[in-house]
mmCIF file of C-alpha atoms in Angstrom:
data_model
loop_
_atom_site.group_PDB
_atom_site.id
_atom_site.type_symbol
_atom_site.label_atom_id
_atom_site.label_comp_id
_atom_site.label_asym_id
_atom_site.label_seq_id
_atom_site.Cartn_x
_atom_site.Cartn_y
_atom_site.Cartn_z
ATOM 1 C CA MET Y 22 0.000 0.000 0.000
ATOM 2 C CA PHE Y 23 2.772 2.468 0.775
ATOM 3 C CA LYS Y 24 4.421 1.666 -2.535
ATOM 4 C CA ALA Y 25 1.236 2.658 -4.428
ATOM 5 C CA LYS Y 26 1.419 6.152 -2.960
ATOM 6 C CA ASN Y 27 4.969 6.592 -4.243
ATOM 7 C CA THR Y 28 4.275 5.411 -7.803
ATOM 8 C CA PRO Y 29 3.747 7.909 -10.620
ATOM 9 C CA PRO Y 30 0.117 9.116 -11.104
ATOM 10 C CA GLU Y 31 -0.207 7.465 -14.543
ATOM 11 C CA THR Y 32 0.457 4.033 -13.027
ATOM 12 C CA LYS Y 33 -1.945 4.661 -10.148
ATOM 13 C CA ALA Y 34 -4.775 5.603 -12.485
ATOM 14 C CA ALA Y 35 -4.232 2.498 -14.566
ATOM 15 C CA THR Y 36 -4.329 0.200 -11.546
ATOM 16 C CA LEU Y 37 -7.123 1.888 -9.585
ATOM 17 C CA ILE Y 38 -9.754 2.123 -12.354
ATOM 18 C CA PRO Y 39 -10.599 -1.332 -13.723
ATOM 19 C CA PRO Y 40 -12.180 -1.569 -17.163
ATOM 20 C CA ASP Y 41 -15.985 -1.788 -17.193
ATOM 21 C CA THR Y 42 -16.634 -5.373 -18.259
ATOM 22 C CA ARG Y 43 -20.389 -5.151 -17.673
ATOM 23 C CA SER Y 44 -21.126 -3.241 -20.872
ATOM 24 C CA SER Y 45 -21.678 -5.147 -24.076
ATOM 25 C CA ALA Y 46 -21.170 -2.004 -26.154
ATOM 26 C CA THR Y 47 -18.509 -2.005 -28.789
ATOM 27 C CA PRO Y 48 -15.657 0.488 -28.435
ATOM 28 C CA GLY Y 49 -16.616 3.950 -29.578
ATOM 29 C CA THR Y 50 -20.358 3.586 -28.849
ATOM 30 C CA PRO Y 51 -22.093 4.839 -25.724
ATOM 31 C CA ALA Y 52 -22.705 2.126 -23.108
ATOM 32 C CA SER Y 53 -26.331 3.224 -22.636
ATOM 33 C CA SER Y 54 -27.263 2.278 -26.205
ATOM 34 C CA ALA Y 55 -26.411 -1.376 -25.528
ATOM 35 C CA ARG Y 56 -28.754 -1.681 -22.549
ATOM 36 C CA PRO Y 57 -32.537 -1.560 -22.667
ATOM 37 C CA SER Y 58 -34.036 1.375 -20.825
ATOM 38 C CA LEU Y 59 -35.725 0.315 -17.568
ATOM 39 C CA SER Y 60 -37.079 2.061 -14.477
ATOM 40 C CA VAL Y 61 -37.516 0.133 -11.232
ATOM 41 C CA ILE Y 62 -39.610 1.058 -8.213
ATOM 42 C CA GLY Y 63 -37.937 -0.928 -5.446
ATOM 43 C CA GLY Y 64 -39.593 -3.171 -2.901
ATOM 44 C CA HIS Y 65 -39.216 -0.641 -0.088
ATOM 45 C CA THR Y 66 -40.528 2.306 -2.111
ATOM 46 C CA GLN Y 67 -44.023 3.828 -2.053
ATOM 47 C CA VAL Y 68 -45.169 6.191 -4.789
ATOM 48 C CA GLU Y 69 -48.291 8.317 -4.497
ATOM 49 C CA GLY Y 70 -49.183 10.034 -7.756
ATOM 50 C CA ASP Y 71 -49.291 9.367 -11.466
ATOM 51 C CA ILE Y 72 -46.339 7.883 -13.341
ATOM 52 C CA ASN Y 73 -45.636 8.575 -17.028
ATOM 53 C CA SER Y 74 -42.826 6.472 -18.436
ATOM 54 C CA ASP Y 75 -41.219 6.280 -21.852
ATOM 55 C CA GLU Y 76 -39.334 3.107 -20.953
ATOM 56 C CA ASP Y 77 -40.069 -0.299 -19.436
ATOM 57 C CA LEU Y 78 -41.190 -0.093 -15.818
ATOM 58 C CA THR Y 79 -40.881 -2.693 -13.055
ATOM 59 C CA VAL Y 80 -42.819 -2.166 -9.832
ATOM 60 C CA GLU Y 81 -41.619 -4.141 -6.813
ATOM 61 C CA GLY Y 82 -43.001 -1.648 -4.265
ATOM 62 C CA ARG Y 83 -46.354 0.132 -3.874
ATOM 63 C CA VAL Y 84 -47.905 2.627 -6.284
ATOM 64 C CA SER Y 85 -51.111 4.612 -5.763
ATOM 65 C CA GLY Y 86 -51.946 6.423 -8.999
ATOM 66 C CA ILE Y 87 -52.229 6.023 -12.733
ATOM 67 C CA ILE Y 88 -49.311 4.390 -14.562
ATOM 68 C CA THR Y 89 -48.949 5.332 -18.236
ATOM 69 C CA CYS Y 90 -46.331 3.431 -20.203
ATOM 70 C CA LYS Y 91 -48.080 3.144 -23.566
ATOM 71 C CA GLN Y 92 -45.223 1.971 -25.766
ATOM 72 C CA HIS Y 93 -43.436 -0.236 -23.249
ATOM 73 C CA THR Y 94 -43.866 -3.035 -20.725
ATOM 74 C CA VAL Y 95 -45.043 -2.696 -17.137
ATOM 75 C CA THR Y 96 -44.088 -5.563 -14.840
ATOM 76 C CA LEU Y 97 -45.529 -5.897 -11.340
ATOM 77 C CA GLY Y 98 -43.417 -8.116 -9.102
ATOM 78 C CA ALA Y 99 -44.871 -10.756 -6.778
ATOM 79 C CA ASN Y 100 -44.698 -8.447 -3.746
ATOM 80 C CA GLY Y 101 -45.722 -5.306 -5.633
ATOM 81 C CA TYR Y 102 -49.041 -3.491 -5.279
ATOM 82 C CA ILE Y 103 -50.780 -1.017 -7.596
ATOM 83 C CA ASN Y 104 -53.887 0.927 -6.596
ATOM 84 C CA GLY Y 105 -54.902 2.651 -9.828
ATOM 85 C CA ASP Y 106 -55.183 2.181 -13.560
ATOM 86 C CA VAL Y 107 -52.307 0.947 -15.735
ATOM 87 C CA PHE Y 108 -51.936 1.713 -19.460
ATOM 88 C CA ALA Y 109 -49.116 -0.193 -21.186
ATOM 89 C CA HIS Y 110 -48.178 -1.898 -24.414
ATOM 90 C CA THR Y 111 -47.573 -5.151 -22.516
ATOM 91 C CA LEU Y 112 -48.416 -6.077 -18.913
ATOM 92 C CA HIS Y 113 -46.908 -8.771 -16.694
ATOM 93 C CA ILE Y 114 -48.721 -8.922 -13.348
ATOM 94 C CA SER Y 115 -47.462 -11.117 -10.499
ATOM 95 C CA GLY Y 116 -48.534 -8.963 -7.536
ATOM 96 C CA GLU Y 117 -51.773 -7.276 -6.475
ATOM 97 C CA VAL Y 118 -53.733 -4.713 -8.510
ATOM 98 C CA THR Y 119 -56.854 -2.803 -7.549
ATOM 99 C CA GLY Y 120 -57.754 -0.901 -10.700
ATOM 100 C CA ASN Y 121 -58.110 -1.249 -14.438
ATOM 101 C CA LEU Y 122 -55.455 -2.821 -16.650
ATOM 102 C CA VAL Y 123 -55.366 -1.641 -20.264
ATOM 103 C CA ALA Y 124 -52.820 -3.305 -22.558
ATOM 104 C CA HIS Y 125 -52.372 -2.400 -26.208
ATOM 105 C CA HIS Y 126 -50.847 -5.790 -27.044
ATOM 106 C CA ARG Y 127 -51.023 -8.372 -24.246
ATOM 107 C CA ALA Y 128 -51.723 -8.748 -20.531
ATOM 108 C CA THR Y 129 -50.417 -11.725 -18.583
ATOM 109 C CA ILE Y 130 -51.713 -12.381 -15.072
ATOM 110 C CA HIS Y 131 -49.186 -14.765 -13.546
ATOM 111 C CA LYS Y 132 -49.656 -17.438 -10.892
ATOM 112 C CA GLY Y 133 -50.113 -15.853 -7.462
ATOM 113 C CA ALA Y 134 -51.356 -12.508 -8.820
ATOM 114 C CA GLN Y 135 -54.533 -10.882 -7.516
ATOM 115 C CA VAL Y 136 -56.388 -8.457 -9.768
ATOM 116 C CA SER Y 137 -59.628 -6.590 -9.011
ATOM 117 C CA GLY Y 138 -60.947 -4.407 -11.822
ATOM 118 C CA THR Y 139 -61.406 -4.435 -15.566
ATOM 119 C CA ILE Y 140 -58.867 -5.860 -18.003
ATOM 120 C CA VAL Y 141 -58.959 -4.474 -21.539
ATOM 121 C CA ALA Y 142 -56.517 -6.204 -23.880
ATOM 122 C CA PRO Y 143 -56.738 -7.922 -27.257
ATOM 123 C CA CYS Y 144 -54.671 -10.809 -25.865
ATOM 124 C CA LEU Y 145 -54.994 -12.057 -22.284
ATOM 125 C CA VAL Y 146 -53.316 -14.864 -20.368
ATOM 126 C CA LEU Y 147 -54.681 -15.870 -16.952
ATOM 127 C CA GLU Y 148 -52.328 -18.435 -15.471
ATOM 128 C CA ASP Y 149 -53.545 -21.182 -13.149
ATOM 129 C CA GLY Y 150 -53.331 -19.980 -9.570
ATOM 130 C CA SER Y 151 -54.044 -16.324 -10.377
ATOM 131 C CA VAL Y 152 -57.058 -14.586 -8.843
ATOM 132 C CA PHE Y 153 -59.211 -12.218 -10.899
ATOM 133 C CA HIS Y 154 -62.365 -10.338 -9.910
ATOM 134 C CA GLY Y 155 -63.938 -8.034 -12.478
ATOM 135 C CA SER Y 156 -64.629 -7.889 -16.179
ATOM 136 C CA ILE Y 157 -62.622 -8.604 -19.307
ATOM 137 C CA ASP Y 158 -62.907 -6.951 -22.716
ATOM 138 C CA MET Y 159 -60.766 -8.459 -25.449
ATOM 139 C CA ASP Y 160 -62.223 -6.550 -28.401
ATOM 140 C CA PRO Y 161 -59.288 -5.000 -30.294
ATOM 141 C CA ASP Y 162 -61.686 -2.291 -31.524
ATOM 142 C CA ASN Y 163 -62.693 -1.337 -27.975
ATOM 143 C CA GLU Y 164 -63.147 2.418 -27.553
ATOM 144 C CA VAL Y 165 -60.974 2.416 -24.400
ATOM 145 C CA LEU Y 166 -58.078 0.928 -26.378
ATOM 146 C CA LYS Y 167 -58.638 3.269 -29.320
ATOM 147 C CA ASN Y 168 -58.729 6.353 -27.109
ATOM 148 C CA ALA Y 169 -55.900 5.338 -24.782
ATOM 149 C CA PHE Y 170 -53.512 4.337 -27.547
ATOM 150 C CA ALA Y 171 -54.434 6.786 -30.312
ATOM 151 C CA ASN Y 172 -50.837 8.071 -30.547
ATOM 152 C CA ALA Y 173 -49.368 4.573 -30.310
ATOM 153 C CA ASN Y 174 -51.661 3.399 -33.132
ATOM 154 C CA ALA Y 175 -50.608 6.308 -35.341
ATOM 155 C CA ASN Y 176 -46.933 5.411 -34.767
ATOM 156 C CA ALA Y 177 -47.594 1.717 -35.380
ATOM 157 C CA ASN Y 178 -49.532 2.370 -38.593
ATOM 158 C CA THR Y 179 -46.638 4.426 -39.882
ATOM 159 C CA SER Y 180 -44.143 1.636 -39.198
ATOM 160 C CA GLY Y 181 -46.527 -1.180 -40.149
ATOM 161 C CA SER Y 182 -45.478 -3.289 -37.159
ATOM 162 C CA MET Y 183 -48.883 -3.877 -35.534
ATOM 163 C CA THR Y 184 -51.152 -6.758 -36.369
ATOM 164 C CA LYS Y 185 -54.727 -7.319 -35.288
ATOM 165 C CA THR Y 186 -55.503 -10.257 -33.030
ATOM 166 C CA SER Y 187 -58.813 -12.064 -33.087
ATOM 167 C CA PRO Y 188 -60.526 -11.779 -29.693
ATOM 168 C CA LYS Y 189 -61.784 -15.379 -29.904
ATOM 169 C CA ALA Y 190 -58.353 -17.007 -29.932
ATOM 170 C CA THR Y 191 -56.525 -14.972 -27.330
ATOM 171 C CA VAL Y 192 -57.364 -16.455 -23.922
ATOM 172 C CA GLU Y 193 -54.708 -19.114 -23.525
ATOM 173 C CA LYS Y 194 -55.476 -20.326 -20.001
ATOM 174 C CA ARG Y 195 -58.098 -19.669 -17.400
ATOM 175 C CA SER Y 196 -57.290 -19.282 -13.765
ATOM 176 C CA THR Y 197 -58.719 -22.167 -11.771
ATOM 177 C CA THR Y 198 -59.619 -19.778 -8.979
ATOM 178 C CA SER Y 199 -61.583 -17.510 -11.262
ATOM 179 C CA ALA Y 200 -62.941 -19.805 -13.951
ATOM 180 C CA ASN Y 201 -66.449 -18.399 -13.554
ATOM 181 C CA ALA Y 202 -65.304 -14.823 -14.225
ATOM 182 C CA ALA Y 203 -63.294 -15.878 -17.280
ATOM 183 C CA GLU Y 204 -66.177 -18.021 -18.541
ATOM 184 C CA HIS Y 205 -68.530 -15.051 -18.131
ATOM 185 C CA ALA Y 206 -66.105 -12.812 -20.022
ATOM 186 C CA THR Y 207 -65.787 -15.368 -22.827
ATOM 187 C CA THR Y 208 -69.578 -15.560 -23.070
ATOM 188 C CA GLU Y 209 -69.788 -11.746 -23.221
ATOM 189 C CA ALA Y 210 -67.069 -11.631 -25.899
ATOM 190 C CA LYS Y 211 -68.951 -14.169 -28.054
ATOM 191 C CA ALA Y 212 -72.236 -12.298 -27.523
ATOM 192 C CA ASN Y 213 -70.611 -9.073 -28.734
ATOM 193 C CA ASP Y 214 -69.522 -10.733 -31.984
#
């Protein structure tokens, strides 16, 4: 240690600052461009108020308010809680939600999740062991979807990357704990056709 203090500054700098091996960026490009953009609300964090995000969002803590992440994914961890509406391109729910879930592309309610409210998504997965109380609307022409994602649809039509999904073929699994609610929603979806 005493020898390091007596070495020339150039040598010290070379030995004290290790190269960043975590980045997969090639030399000459910014490291941030190699990583996907992600915001995380930690398990010991509580947020009261609305959240607008232009990147993927993971919620491990508690949020009371509206979450708007229209062109990205919102993931709710197993211990996370949301009290409010969520608007996202894709939803992955493993925790508890009291509010409406509106997904432009797909909503997945994972095993152990508890959701109370309305789910509006053209594609919905309710895994066995999830709990759902509320209503489901899988009509891709739903007014809520059209109004909520008007800007996202305009961007998607320009790029040609969106495809329509038939509402009849989108429920992949029903939750065993909420089979009656899913069956009712399926009956409503067929009646609306």
